GROMACS .gro file of N, CA and C in nm:
model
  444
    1UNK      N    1   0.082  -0.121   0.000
    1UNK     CA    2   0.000   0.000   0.000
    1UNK      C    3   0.086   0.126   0.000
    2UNK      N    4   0.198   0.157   0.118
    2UNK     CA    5   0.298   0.242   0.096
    2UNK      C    6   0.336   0.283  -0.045
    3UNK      N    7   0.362   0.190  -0.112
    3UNK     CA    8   0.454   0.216  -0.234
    3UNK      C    9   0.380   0.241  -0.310
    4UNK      N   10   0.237   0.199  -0.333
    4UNK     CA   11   0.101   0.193  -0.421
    4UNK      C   12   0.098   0.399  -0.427
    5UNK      N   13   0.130   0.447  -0.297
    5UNK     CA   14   0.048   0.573  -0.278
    5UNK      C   15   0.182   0.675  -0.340
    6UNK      N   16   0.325   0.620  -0.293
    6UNK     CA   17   0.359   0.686  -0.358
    6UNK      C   18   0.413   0.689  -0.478
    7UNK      N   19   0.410   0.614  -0.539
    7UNK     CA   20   0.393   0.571  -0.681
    7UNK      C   21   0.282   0.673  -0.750
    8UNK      N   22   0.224   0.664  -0.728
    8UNK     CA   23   0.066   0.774  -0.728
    8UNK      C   24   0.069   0.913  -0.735
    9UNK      N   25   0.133   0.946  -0.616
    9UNK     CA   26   0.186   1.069  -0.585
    9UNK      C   27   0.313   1.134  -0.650
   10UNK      N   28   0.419   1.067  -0.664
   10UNK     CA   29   0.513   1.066  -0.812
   10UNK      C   30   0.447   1.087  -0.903
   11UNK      N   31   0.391   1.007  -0.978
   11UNK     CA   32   0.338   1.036  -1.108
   11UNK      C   33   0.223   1.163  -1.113
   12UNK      N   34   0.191   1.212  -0.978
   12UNK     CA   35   0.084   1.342  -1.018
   12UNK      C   36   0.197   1.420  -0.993
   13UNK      N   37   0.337   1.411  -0.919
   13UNK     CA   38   0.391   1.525  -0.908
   13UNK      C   39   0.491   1.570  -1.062
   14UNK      N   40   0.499   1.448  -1.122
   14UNK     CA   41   0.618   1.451  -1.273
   14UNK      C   42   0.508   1.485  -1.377
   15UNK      N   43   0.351   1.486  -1.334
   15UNK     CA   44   0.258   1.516  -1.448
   15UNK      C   45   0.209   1.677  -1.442
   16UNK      N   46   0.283   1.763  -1.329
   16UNK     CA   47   0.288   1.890  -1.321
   16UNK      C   48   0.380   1.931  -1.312
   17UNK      N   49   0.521   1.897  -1.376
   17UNK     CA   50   0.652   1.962  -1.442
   17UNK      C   51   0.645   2.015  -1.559
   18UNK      N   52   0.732   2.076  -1.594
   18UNK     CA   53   0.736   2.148  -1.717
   18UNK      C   54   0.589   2.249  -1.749
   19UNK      N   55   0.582   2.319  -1.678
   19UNK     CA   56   0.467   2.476  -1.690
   19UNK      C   57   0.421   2.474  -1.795
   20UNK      N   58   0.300   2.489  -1.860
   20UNK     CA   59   0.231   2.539  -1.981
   20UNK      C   60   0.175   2.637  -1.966
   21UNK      N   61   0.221   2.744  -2.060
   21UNK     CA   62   0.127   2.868  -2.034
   21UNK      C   63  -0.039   2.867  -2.021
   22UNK      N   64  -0.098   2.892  -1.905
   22UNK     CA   65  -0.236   2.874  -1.890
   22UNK      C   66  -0.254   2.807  -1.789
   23UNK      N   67  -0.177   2.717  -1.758
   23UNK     CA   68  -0.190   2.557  -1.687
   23UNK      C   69  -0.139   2.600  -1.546
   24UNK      N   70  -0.258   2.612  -1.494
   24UNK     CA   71  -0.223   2.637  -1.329
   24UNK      C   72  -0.219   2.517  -1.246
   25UNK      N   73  -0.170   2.392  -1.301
   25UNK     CA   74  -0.187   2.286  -1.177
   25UNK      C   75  -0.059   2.236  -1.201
   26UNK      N   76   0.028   2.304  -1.248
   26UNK     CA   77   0.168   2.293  -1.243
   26UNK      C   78   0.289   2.394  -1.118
   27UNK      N   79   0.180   2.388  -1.026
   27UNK     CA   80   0.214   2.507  -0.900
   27UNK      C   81   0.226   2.401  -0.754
   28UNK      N   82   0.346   2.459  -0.685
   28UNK     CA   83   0.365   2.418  -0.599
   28UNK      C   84   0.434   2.526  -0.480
   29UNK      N   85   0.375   2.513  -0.364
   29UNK     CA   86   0.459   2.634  -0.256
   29UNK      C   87   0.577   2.559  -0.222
   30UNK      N   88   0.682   2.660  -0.198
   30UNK     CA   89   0.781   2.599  -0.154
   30UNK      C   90   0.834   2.673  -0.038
   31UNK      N   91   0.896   2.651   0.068
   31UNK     CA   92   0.889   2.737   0.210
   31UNK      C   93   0.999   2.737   0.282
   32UNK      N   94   1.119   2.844   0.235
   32UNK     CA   95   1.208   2.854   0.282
   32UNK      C   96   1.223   2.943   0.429
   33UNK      N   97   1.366   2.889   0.505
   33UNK     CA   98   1.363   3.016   0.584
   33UNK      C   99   1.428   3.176   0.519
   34UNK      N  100   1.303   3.257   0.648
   34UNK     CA  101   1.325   3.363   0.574
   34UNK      C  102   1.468   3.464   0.597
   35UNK      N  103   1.483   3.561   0.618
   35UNK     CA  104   1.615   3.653   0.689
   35UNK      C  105   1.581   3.667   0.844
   36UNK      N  106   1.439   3.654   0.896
   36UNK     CA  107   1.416   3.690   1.019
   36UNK      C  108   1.407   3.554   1.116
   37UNK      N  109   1.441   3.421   1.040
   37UNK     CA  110   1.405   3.297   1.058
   37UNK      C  111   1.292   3.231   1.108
   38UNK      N  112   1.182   3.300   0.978
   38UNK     CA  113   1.048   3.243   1.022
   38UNK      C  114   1.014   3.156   0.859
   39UNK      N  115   0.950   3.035   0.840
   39UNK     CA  116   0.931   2.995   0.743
   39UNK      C  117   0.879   3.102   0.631
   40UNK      N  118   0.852   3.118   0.514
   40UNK     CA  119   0.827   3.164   0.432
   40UNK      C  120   0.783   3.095   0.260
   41UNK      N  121   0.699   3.083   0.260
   41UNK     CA  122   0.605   3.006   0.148
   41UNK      C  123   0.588   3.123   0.026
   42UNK      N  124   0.624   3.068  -0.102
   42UNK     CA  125   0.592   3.094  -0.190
   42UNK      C  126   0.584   3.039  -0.327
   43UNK      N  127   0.468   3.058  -0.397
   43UNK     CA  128   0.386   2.911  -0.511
   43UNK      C  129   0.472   3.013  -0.640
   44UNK      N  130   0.560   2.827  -0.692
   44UNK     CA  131   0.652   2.877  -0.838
   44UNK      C  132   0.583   2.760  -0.904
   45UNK      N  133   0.603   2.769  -1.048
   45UNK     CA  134   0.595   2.653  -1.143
   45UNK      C  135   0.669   2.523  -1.083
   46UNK      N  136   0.626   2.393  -1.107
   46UNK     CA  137   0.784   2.285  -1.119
   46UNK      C  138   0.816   2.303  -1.263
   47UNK      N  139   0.960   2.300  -1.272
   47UNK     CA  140   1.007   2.295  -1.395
   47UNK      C  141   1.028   2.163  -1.456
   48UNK      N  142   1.053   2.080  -1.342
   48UNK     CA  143   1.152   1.921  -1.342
   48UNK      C  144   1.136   1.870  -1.220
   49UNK      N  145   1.108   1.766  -1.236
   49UNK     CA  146   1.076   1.655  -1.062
   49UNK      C  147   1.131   1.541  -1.148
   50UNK      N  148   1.160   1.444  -1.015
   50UNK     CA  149   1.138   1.306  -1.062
   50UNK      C  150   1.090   1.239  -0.942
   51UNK      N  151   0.988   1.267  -0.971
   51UNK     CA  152   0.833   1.209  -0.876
   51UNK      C  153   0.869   1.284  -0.732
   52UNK      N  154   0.868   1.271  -0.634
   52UNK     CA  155   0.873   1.315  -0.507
   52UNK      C  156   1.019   1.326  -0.490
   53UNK      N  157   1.158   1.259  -0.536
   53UNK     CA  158   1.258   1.254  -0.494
   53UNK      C  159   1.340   1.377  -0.508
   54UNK      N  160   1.251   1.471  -0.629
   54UNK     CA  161   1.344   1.602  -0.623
   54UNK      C  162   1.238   1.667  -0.736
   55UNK      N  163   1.272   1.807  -0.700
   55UNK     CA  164   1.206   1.926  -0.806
   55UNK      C  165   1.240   2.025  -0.854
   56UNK      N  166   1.209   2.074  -0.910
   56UNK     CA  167   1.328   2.232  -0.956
   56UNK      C  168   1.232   2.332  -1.010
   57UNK      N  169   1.225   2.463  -0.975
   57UNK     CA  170   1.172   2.560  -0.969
   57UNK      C  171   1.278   2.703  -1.034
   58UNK      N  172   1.220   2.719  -1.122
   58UNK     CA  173   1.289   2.829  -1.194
   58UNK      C  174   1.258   2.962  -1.120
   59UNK      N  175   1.330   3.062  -1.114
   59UNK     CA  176   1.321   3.220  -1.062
   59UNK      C  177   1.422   3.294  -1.071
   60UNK      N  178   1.426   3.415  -1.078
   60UNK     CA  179   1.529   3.519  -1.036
   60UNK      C  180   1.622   3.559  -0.985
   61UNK      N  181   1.771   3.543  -0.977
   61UNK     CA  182   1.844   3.608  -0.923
   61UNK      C  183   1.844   3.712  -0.803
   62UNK      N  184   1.783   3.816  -0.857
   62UNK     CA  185   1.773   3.902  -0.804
   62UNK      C  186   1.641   3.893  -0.653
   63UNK      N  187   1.586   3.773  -0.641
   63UNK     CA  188   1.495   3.767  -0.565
   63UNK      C  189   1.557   3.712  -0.408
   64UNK      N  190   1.486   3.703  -0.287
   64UNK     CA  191   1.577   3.644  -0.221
   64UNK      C  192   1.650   3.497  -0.191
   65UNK      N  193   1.507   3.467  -0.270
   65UNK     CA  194   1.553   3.308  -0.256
   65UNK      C  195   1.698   3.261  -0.245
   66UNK      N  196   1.803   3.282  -0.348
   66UNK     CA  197   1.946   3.237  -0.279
   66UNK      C  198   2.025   3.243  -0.180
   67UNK      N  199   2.015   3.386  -0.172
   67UNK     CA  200   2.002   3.426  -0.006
   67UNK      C  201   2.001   3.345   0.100
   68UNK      N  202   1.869   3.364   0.108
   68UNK     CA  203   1.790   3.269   0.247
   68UNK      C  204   1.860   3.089   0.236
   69UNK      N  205   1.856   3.043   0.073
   69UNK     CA  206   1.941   2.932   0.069
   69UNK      C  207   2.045   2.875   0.145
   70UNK      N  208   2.104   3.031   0.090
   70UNK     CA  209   2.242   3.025   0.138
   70UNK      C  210   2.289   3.038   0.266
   71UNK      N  211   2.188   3.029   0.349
   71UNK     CA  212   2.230   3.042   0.487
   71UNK      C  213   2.084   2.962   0.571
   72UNK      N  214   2.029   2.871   0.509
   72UNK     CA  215   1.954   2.790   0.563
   72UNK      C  216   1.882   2.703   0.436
   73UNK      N  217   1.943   2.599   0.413
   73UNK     CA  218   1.894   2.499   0.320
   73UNK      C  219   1.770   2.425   0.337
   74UNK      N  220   1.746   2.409   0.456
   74UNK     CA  221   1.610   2.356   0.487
   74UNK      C  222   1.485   2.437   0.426
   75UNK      N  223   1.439   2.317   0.336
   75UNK     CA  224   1.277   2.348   0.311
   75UNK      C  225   1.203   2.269   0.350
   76UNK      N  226   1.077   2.307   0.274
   76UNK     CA  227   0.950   2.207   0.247
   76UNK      C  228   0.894   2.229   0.083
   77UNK      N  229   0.840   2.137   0.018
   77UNK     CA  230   0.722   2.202  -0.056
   77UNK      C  231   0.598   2.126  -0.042
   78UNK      N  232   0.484   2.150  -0.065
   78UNK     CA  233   0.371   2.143  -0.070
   78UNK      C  234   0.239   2.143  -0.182
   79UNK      N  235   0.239   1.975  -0.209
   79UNK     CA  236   0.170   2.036  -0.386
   79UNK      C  237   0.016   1.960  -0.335
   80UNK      N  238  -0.070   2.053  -0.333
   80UNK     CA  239  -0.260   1.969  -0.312
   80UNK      C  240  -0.302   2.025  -0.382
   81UNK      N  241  -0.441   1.969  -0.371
   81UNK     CA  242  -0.596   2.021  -0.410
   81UNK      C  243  -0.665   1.964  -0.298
   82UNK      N  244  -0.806   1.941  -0.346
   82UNK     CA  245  -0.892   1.929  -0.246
   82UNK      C  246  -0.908   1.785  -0.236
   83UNK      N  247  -0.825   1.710  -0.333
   83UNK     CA  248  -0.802   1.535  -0.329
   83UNK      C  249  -0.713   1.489  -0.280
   84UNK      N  250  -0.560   1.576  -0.234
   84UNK     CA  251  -0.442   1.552  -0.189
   84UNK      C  252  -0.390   1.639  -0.150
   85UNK      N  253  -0.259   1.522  -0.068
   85UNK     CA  254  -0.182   1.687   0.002
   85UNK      C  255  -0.055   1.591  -0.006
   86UNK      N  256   0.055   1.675  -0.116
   86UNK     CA  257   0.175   1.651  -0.106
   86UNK      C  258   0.276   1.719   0.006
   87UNK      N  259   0.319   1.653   0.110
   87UNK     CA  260   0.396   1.752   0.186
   87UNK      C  261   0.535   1.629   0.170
   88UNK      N  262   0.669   1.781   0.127
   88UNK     CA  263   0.782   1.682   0.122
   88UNK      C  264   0.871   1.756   0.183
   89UNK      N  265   0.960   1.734   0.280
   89UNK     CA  266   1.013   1.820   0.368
   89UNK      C  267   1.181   1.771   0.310
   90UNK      N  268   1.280   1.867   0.294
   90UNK     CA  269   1.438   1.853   0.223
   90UNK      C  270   1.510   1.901   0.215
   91UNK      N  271   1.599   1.958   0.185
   91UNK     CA  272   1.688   2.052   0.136
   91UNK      C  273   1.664   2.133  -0.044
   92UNK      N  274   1.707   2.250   0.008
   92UNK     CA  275   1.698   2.339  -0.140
   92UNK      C  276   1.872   2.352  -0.177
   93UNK      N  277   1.869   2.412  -0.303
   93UNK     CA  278   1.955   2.475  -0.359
   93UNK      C  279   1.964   2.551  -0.448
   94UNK      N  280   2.030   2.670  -0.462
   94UNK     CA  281   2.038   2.767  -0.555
   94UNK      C  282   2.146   2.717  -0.665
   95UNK      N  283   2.094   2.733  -0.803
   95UNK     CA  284   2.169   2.666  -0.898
   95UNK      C  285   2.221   2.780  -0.976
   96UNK      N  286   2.319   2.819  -1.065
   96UNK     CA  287   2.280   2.918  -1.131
   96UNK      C  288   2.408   2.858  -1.294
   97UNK      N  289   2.472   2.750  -1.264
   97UNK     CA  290   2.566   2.675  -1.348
   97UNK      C  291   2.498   2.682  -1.501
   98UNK      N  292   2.592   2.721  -1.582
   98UNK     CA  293   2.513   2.697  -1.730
   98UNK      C  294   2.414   2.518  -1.766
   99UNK      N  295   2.489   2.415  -1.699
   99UNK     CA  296   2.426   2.325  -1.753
   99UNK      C  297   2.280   2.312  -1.650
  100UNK      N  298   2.253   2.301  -1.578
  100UNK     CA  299   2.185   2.314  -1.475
  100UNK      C  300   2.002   2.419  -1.558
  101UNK      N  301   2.071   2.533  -1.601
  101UNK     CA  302   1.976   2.654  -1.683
  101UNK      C  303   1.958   2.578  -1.783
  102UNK      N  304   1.981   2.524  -1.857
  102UNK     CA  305   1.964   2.437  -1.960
  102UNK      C  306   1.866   2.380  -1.992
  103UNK      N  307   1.884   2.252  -1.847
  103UNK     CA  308   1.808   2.154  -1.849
  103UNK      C  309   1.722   2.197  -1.790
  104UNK      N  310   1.674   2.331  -1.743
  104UNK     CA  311   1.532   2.357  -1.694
  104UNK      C  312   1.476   2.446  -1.778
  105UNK      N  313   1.559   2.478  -1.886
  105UNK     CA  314   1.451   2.560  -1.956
  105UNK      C  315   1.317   2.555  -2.046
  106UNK      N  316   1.199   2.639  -2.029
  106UNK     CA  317   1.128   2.547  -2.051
  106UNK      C  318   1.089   2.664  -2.215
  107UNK      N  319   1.017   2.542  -2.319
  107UNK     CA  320   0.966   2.659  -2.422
  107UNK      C  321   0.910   2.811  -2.363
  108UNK      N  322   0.820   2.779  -2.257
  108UNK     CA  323   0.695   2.856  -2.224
  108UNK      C  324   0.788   3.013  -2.197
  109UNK      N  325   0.925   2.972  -2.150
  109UNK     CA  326   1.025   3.092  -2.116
  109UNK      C  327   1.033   3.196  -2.229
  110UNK      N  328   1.028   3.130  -2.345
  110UNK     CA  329   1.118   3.231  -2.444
  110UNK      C  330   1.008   3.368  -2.484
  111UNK      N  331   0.929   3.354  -2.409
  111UNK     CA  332   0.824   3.456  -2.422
  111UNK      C  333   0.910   3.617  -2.404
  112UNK      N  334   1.025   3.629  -2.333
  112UNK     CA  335   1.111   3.726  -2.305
  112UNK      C  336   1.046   3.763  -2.221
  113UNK      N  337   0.927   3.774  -2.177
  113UNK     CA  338   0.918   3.808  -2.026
  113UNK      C  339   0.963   3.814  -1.926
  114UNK      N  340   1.039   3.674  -1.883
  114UNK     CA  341   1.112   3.580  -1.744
  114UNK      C  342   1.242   3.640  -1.774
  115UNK      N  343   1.298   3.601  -1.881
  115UNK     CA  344   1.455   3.563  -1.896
  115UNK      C  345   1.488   3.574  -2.058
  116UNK      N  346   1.575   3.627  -2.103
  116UNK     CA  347   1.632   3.612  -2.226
  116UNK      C  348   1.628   3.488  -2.325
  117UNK      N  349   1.709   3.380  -2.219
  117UNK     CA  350   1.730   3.220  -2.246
  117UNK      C  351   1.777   3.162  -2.127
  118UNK      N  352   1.861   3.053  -2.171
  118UNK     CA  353   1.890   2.988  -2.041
  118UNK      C  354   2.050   3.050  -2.022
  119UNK      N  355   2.069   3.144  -2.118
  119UNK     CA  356   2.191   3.198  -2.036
  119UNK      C  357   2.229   3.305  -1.924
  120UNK      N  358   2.081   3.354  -1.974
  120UNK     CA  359   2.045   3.507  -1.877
  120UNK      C  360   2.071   3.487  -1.751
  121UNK      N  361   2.188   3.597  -1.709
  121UNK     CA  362   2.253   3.623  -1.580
  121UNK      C  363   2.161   3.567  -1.437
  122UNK      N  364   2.034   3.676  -1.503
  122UNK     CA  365   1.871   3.627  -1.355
  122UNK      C  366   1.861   3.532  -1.363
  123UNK      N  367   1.853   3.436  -1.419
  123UNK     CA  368   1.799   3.271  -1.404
  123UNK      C  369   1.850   3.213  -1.326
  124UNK      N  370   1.784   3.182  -1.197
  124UNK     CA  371   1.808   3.090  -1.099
  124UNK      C  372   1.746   2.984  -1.074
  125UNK      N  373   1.804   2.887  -1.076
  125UNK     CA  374   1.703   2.764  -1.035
  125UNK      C  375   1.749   2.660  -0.918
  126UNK      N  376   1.633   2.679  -0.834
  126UNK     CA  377   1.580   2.605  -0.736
  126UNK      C  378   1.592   2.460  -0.730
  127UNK      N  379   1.686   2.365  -0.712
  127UNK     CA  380   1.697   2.245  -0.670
  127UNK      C  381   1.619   2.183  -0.524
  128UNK      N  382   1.538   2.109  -0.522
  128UNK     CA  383   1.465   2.073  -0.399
  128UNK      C  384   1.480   1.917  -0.408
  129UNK      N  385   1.537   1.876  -0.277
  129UNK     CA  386   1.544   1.725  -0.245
  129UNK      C  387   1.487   1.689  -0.117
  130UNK      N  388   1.419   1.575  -0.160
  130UNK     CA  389   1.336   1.529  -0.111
  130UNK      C  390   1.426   1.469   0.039
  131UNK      N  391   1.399   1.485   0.160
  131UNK     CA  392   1.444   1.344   0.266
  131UNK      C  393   1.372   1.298   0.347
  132UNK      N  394   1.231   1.343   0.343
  132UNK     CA  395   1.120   1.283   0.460
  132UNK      C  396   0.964   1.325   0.333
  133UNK      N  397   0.874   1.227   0.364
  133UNK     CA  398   0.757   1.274   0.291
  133UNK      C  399   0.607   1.270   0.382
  134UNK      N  400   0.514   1.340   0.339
  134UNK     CA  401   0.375   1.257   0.392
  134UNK      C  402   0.254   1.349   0.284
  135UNK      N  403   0.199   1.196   0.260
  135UNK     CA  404   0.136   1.182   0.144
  135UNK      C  405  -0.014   1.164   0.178
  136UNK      N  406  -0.099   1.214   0.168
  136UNK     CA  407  -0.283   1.193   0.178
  136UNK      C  408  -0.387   1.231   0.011
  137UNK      N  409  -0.438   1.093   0.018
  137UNK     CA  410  -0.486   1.099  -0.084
  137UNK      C  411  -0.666   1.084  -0.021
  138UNK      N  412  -0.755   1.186  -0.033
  138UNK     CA  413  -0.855   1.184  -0.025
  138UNK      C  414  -0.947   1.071  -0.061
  139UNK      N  415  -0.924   1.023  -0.177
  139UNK     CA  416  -1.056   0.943  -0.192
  139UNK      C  417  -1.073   0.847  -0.208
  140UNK      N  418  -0.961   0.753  -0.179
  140UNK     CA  419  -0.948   0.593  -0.103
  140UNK      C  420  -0.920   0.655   0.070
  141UNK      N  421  -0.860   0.747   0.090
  141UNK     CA  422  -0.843   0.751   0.250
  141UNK      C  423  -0.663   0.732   0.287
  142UNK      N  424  -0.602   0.722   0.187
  142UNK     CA  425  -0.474   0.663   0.211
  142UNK      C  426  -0.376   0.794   0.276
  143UNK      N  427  -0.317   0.747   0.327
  143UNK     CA  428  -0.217   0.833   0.421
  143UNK      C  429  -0.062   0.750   0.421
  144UNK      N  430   0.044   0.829   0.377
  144UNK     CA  431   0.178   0.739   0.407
  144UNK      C  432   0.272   0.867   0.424
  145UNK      N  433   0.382   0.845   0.547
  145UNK     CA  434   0.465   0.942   0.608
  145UNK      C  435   0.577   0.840   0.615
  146UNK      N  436   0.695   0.924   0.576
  146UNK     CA  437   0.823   0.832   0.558
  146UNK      C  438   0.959   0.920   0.529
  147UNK      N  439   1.046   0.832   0.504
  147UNK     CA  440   1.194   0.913   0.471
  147UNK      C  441   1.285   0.822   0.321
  148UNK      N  442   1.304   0.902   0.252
  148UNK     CA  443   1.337   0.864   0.149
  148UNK      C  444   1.500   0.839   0.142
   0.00000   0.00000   0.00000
């Protein structure tokens, strides 16, 4: 049953990677500490998961997120609706390496809005790893909490 749920939960979390413009169920909060060391939540695209074990979230340079990274790696993120509740508690990282921008770039970017390309200076991306999970799926009732 364990493995049934998160098997489940993987595949809804790798089926909301890669953002489509329009497509709001490709959102997840993610909740770093802040400068004052109080948690701090805020909902980005996933760019890239592979199922619960890790995710990556594209953003800005210039925002604080590396920051706060950089002096407290501990996160969470958090992906539901009103059928589930992904909670995965891990470590973050601020990426900013050419190959790294690469492999998260997504079409939906080249809009020039976000970022130039994947070389643009601002492009930061968010590495999130997974090391503890707990998983509730509404409508069998299933519940599984664990460490990966």
């Amino acid at each position: 049953m364990n493995q049934e749920v998160i098997t489940r939960a993987s595949e809804l979390v790798n089926s909301k990677a890669e953002y489509r413009e329009g497509d709001m169920n490709g959102y997840a909060a993610l909740s770093l500490i802040d400068e004052n060391g109080f948690p701090s939540a805020t909902t980005f695209c996933i760019t890239r998961a592979d199922g619960i074990k890790w995710l990556t979230f594209n953003t800005a340079v210039d925002r604080p997120y590396a920051e706060r990274i950089s002096k407290n790696k501990k996160a969470c993120v958090c992906i539901n609706s009103g059928t589930y509740t992904i909670n995965l508690v891990g470590t973050a990282e601020a990426c900013t390496d050419p190959e790294t921008r690469k492999e998260n770039w997504l079409p939906f970017f080249n809009d020039g809005v976000h970022w130039s390309g994947p070389d643009d200076p601002n492009l930061l991306i968010i590495r999130f790893t997974t090391e503890r999970y707990t998983i509730t799926f509404a409508d069998d009732g299933s519940y599984v909490a664990g460490n990966l």
